[in-house]
Short mmCIF file of C-alpha atoms and ligand atoms in Angstrom, two decimals:
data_model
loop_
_atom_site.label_atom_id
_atom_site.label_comp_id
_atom_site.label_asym_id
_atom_site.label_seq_id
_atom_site.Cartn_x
_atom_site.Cartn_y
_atom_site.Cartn_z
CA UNK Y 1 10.79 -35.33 -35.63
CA UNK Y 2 10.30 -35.58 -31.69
CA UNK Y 3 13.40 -35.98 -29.58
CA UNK Y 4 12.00 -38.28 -27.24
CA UNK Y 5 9.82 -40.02 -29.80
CA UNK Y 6 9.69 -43.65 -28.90
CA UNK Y 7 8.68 -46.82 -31.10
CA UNK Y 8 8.84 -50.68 -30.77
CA UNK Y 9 9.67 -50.81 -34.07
CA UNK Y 10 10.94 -49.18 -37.35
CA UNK Y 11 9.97 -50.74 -40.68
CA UNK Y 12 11.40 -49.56 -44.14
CA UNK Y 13 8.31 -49.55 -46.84
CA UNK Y 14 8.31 -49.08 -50.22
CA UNK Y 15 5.39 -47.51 -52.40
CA UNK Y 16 5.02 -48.84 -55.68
CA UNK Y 17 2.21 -49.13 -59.01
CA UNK Y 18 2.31 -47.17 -62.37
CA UNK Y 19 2.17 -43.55 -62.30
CA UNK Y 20 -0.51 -41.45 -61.63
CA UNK Y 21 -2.55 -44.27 -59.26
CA UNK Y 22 -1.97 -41.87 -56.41
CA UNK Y 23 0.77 -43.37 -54.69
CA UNK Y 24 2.22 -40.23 -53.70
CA UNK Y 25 -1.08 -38.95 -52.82
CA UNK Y 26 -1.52 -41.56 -50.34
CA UNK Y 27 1.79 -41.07 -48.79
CA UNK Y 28 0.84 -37.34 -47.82
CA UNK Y 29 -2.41 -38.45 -47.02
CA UNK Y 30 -0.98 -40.59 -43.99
CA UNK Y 31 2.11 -38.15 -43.29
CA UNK Y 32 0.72 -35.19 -43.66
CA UNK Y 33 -3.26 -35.40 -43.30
CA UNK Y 34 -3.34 -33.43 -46.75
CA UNK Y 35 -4.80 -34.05 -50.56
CA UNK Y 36 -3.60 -32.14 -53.50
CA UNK Y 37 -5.46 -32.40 -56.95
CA UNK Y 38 -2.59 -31.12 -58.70
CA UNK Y 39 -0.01 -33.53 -56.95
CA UNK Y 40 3.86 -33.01 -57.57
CA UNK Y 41 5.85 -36.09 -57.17
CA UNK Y 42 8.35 -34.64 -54.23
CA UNK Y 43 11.66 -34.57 -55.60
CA UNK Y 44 14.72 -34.68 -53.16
CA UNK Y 45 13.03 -36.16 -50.34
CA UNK Y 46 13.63 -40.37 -50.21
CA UNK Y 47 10.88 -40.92 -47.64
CA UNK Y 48 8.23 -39.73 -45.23
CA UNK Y 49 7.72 -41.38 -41.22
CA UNK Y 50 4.57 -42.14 -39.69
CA UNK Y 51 3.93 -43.67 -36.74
CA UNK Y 52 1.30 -46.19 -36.11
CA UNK Y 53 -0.16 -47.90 -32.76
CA UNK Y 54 -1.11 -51.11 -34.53
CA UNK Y 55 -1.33 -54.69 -32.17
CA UNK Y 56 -0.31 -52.46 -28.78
CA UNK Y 57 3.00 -52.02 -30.46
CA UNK Y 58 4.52 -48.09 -31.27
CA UNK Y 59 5.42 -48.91 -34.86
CA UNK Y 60 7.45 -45.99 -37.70
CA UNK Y 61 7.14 -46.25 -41.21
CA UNK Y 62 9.43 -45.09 -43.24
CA UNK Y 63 7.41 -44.60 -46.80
CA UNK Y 64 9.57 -44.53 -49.77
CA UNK Y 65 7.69 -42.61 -52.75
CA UNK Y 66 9.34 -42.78 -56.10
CA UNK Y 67 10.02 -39.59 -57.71
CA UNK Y 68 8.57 -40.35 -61.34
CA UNK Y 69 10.80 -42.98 -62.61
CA UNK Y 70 8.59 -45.61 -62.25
CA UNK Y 71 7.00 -44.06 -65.40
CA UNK Y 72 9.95 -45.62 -67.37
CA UNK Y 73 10.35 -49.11 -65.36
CA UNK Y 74 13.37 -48.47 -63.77
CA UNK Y 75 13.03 -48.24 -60.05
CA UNK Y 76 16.84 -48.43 -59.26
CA UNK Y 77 17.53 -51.79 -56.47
CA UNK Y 78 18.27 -49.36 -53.76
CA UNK Y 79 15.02 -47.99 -53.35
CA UNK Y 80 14.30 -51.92 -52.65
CA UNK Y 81 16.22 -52.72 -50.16
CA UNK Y 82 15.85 -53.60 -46.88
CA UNK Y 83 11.95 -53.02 -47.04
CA UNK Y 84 10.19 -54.85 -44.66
CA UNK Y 85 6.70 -54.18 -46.49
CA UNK Y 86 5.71 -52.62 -49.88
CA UNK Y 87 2.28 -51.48 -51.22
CA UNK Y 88 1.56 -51.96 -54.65
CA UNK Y 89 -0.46 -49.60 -55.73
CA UNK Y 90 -3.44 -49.74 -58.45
CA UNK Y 91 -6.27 -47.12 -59.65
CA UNK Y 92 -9.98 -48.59 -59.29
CA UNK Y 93 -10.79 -45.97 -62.50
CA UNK Y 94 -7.86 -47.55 -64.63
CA UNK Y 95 -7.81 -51.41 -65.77
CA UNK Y 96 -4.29 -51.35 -67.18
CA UNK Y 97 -2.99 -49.87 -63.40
CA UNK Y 98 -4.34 -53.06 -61.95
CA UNK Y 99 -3.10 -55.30 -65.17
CA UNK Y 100 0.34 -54.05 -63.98
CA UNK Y 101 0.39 -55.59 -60.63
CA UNK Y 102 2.29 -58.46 -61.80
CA UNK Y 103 4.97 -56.40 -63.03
CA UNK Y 104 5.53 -54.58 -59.66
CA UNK Y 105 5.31 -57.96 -57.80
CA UNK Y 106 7.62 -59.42 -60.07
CA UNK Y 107 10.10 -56.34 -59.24
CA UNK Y 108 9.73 -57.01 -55.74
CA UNK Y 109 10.34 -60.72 -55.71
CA UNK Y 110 13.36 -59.66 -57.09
CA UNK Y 111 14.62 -56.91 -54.75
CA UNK Y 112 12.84 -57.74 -51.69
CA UNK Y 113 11.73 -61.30 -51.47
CA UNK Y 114 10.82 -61.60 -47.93
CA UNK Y 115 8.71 -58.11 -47.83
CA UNK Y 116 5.28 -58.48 -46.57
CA UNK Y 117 2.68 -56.85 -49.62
CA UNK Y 118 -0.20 -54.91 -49.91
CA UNK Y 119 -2.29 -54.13 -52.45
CA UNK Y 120 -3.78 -50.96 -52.18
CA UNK Y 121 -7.15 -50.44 -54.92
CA UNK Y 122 -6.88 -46.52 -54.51
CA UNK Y 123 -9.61 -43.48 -55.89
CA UNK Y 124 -12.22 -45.58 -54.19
CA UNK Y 125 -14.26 -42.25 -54.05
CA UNK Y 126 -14.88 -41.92 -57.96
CA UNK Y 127 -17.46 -44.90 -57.86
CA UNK Y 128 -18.61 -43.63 -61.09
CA UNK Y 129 -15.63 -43.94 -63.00
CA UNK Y 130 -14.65 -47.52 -61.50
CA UNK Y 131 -13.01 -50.03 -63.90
CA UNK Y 132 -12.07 -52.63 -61.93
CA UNK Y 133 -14.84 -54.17 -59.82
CA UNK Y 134 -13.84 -55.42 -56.46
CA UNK Y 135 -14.89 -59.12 -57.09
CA UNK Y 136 -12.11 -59.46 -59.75
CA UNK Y 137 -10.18 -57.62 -57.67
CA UNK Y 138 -10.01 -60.06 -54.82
CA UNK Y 139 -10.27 -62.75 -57.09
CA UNK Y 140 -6.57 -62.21 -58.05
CA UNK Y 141 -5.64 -61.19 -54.27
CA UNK Y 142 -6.99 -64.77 -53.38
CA UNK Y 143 -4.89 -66.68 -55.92
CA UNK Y 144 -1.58 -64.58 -55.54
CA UNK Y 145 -2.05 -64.54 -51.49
CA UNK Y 146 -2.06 -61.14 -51.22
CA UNK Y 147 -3.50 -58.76 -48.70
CA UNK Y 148 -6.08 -56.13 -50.60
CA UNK Y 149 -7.81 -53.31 -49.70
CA UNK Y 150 -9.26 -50.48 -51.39
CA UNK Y 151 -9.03 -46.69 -50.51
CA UNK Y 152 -9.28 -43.25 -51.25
CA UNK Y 153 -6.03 -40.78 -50.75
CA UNK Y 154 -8.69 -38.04 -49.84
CA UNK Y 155 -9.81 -40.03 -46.96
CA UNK Y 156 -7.86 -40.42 -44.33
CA UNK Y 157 -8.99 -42.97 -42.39
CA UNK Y 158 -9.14 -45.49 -45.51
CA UNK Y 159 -5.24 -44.61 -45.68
CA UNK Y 160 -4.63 -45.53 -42.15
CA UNK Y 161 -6.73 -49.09 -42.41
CA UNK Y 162 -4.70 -49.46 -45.27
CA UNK Y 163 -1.18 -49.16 -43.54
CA UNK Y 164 -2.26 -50.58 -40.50
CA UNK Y 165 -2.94 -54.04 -41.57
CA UNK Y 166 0.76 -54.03 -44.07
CA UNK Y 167 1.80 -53.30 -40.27
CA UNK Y 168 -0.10 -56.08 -38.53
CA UNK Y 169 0.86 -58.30 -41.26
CA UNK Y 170 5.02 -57.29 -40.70
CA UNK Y 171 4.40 -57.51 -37.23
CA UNK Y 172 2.99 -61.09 -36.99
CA UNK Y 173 6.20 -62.20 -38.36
CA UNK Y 174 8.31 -60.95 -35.71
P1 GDP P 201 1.53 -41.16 -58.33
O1 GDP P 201 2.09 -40.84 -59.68
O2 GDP P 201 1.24 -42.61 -58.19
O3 GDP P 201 2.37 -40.64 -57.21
O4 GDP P 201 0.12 -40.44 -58.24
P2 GDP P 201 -0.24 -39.01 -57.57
O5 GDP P 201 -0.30 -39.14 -56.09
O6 GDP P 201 0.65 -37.98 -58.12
O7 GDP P 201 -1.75 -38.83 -58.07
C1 GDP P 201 -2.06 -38.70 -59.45
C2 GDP P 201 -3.36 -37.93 -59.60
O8 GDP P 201 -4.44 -38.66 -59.05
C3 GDP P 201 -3.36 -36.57 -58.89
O9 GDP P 201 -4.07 -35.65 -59.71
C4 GDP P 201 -4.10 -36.83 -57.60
O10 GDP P 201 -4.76 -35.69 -57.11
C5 GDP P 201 -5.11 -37.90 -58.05
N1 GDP P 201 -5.49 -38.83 -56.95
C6 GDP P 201 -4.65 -39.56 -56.20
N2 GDP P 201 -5.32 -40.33 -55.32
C7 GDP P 201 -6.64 -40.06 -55.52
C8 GDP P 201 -7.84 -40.54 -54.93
O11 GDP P 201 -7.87 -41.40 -54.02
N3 GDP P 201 -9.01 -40.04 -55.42
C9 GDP P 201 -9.05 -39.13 -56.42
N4 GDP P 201 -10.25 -38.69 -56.82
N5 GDP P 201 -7.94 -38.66 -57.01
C10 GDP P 201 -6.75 -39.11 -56.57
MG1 MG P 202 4.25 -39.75 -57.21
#
């Protein structure tokens, strides 16, 4: 990180969905301006920072990535809390991902009430192999309130619309 670096604000996120919807794919993706195929869920490391210029304000992200134990439902609290914004993640290609919303945003309303939510539709780019279609899709967004976008981890500037409006949304509360 820069000495000097400089930001308005500094916002805690977590990264959450089933495993395998490319949640740590999207992470690097926005960090790191990579895309691995073969992606290793990073052990040892609790987050990655971005920074983002979203509504004239200098805003860091911390994004906290789970390390594989979401595969067994138990995201420990402390990866929770204090997040300011989460991003439930789905897979386009994989009904039962998106089926398993609820479950995530019923973990959240438990460890982090007041976090603002996104819902991130990722693997936008395999159009062939979609499962979910977007109209459904928003349909749920629309009754639950929720903020929903799709993307693609292998395209950057999907990620980065993405994070920018879970930033604009944090940021109109403050
Ligand atoms: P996680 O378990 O939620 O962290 O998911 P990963 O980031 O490890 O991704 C799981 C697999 O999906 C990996 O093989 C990734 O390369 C792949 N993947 C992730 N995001 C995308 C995407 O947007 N498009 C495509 N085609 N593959 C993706
Ligand atoms: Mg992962």
């Amino acid at each position: 990180p820069l000495e000097n670096e400089r930001y308005d604000y500094l916002f805690k996120v977590v990264v959450v969905g089933d495993s395998g919807v490319g949640k740590t794919s999207l992470i690097q993706q926005l960090c790191f301006e990579r895309f691995a195929n073969d992606q290793k869920s990073t052990i040892g490391v609790e987050f990655n920072s971005k920074s983002l210029l979203v509504d004239s304000k200098q805003v860091k992200i911390q994004l906290w990535d789970t390390a594989g134990q979401e595969r067994f439902r138990s995201v420990a609290p402390s990866y929770y809390r204090g997040s300011l914004g989460a991003v439930i993640t789905y897979d386009t290609t994989y009904a039962k991902s998106f089926e398993q919303i609820q479950f995530w945003l019923n973990s959240l309303n438990q460890h982090c009430p007041t976090a603002k939510i996104l819902v991130i539709g990722n693997k936008s780019d395999l159009v062939d192999l979609r499962a979910v279609p977007i109209e459904v899709a928003r349909e749920f967004a629309e009754q639950e309130d929720l903020v929903l976008v799709e993307a693609s981890a292998k395209d950057l500037s999907s990620v980065e619309f993405a994070f920018n409006k879970l930033v604009s949304v944090i940021l109109a509360d403050r």
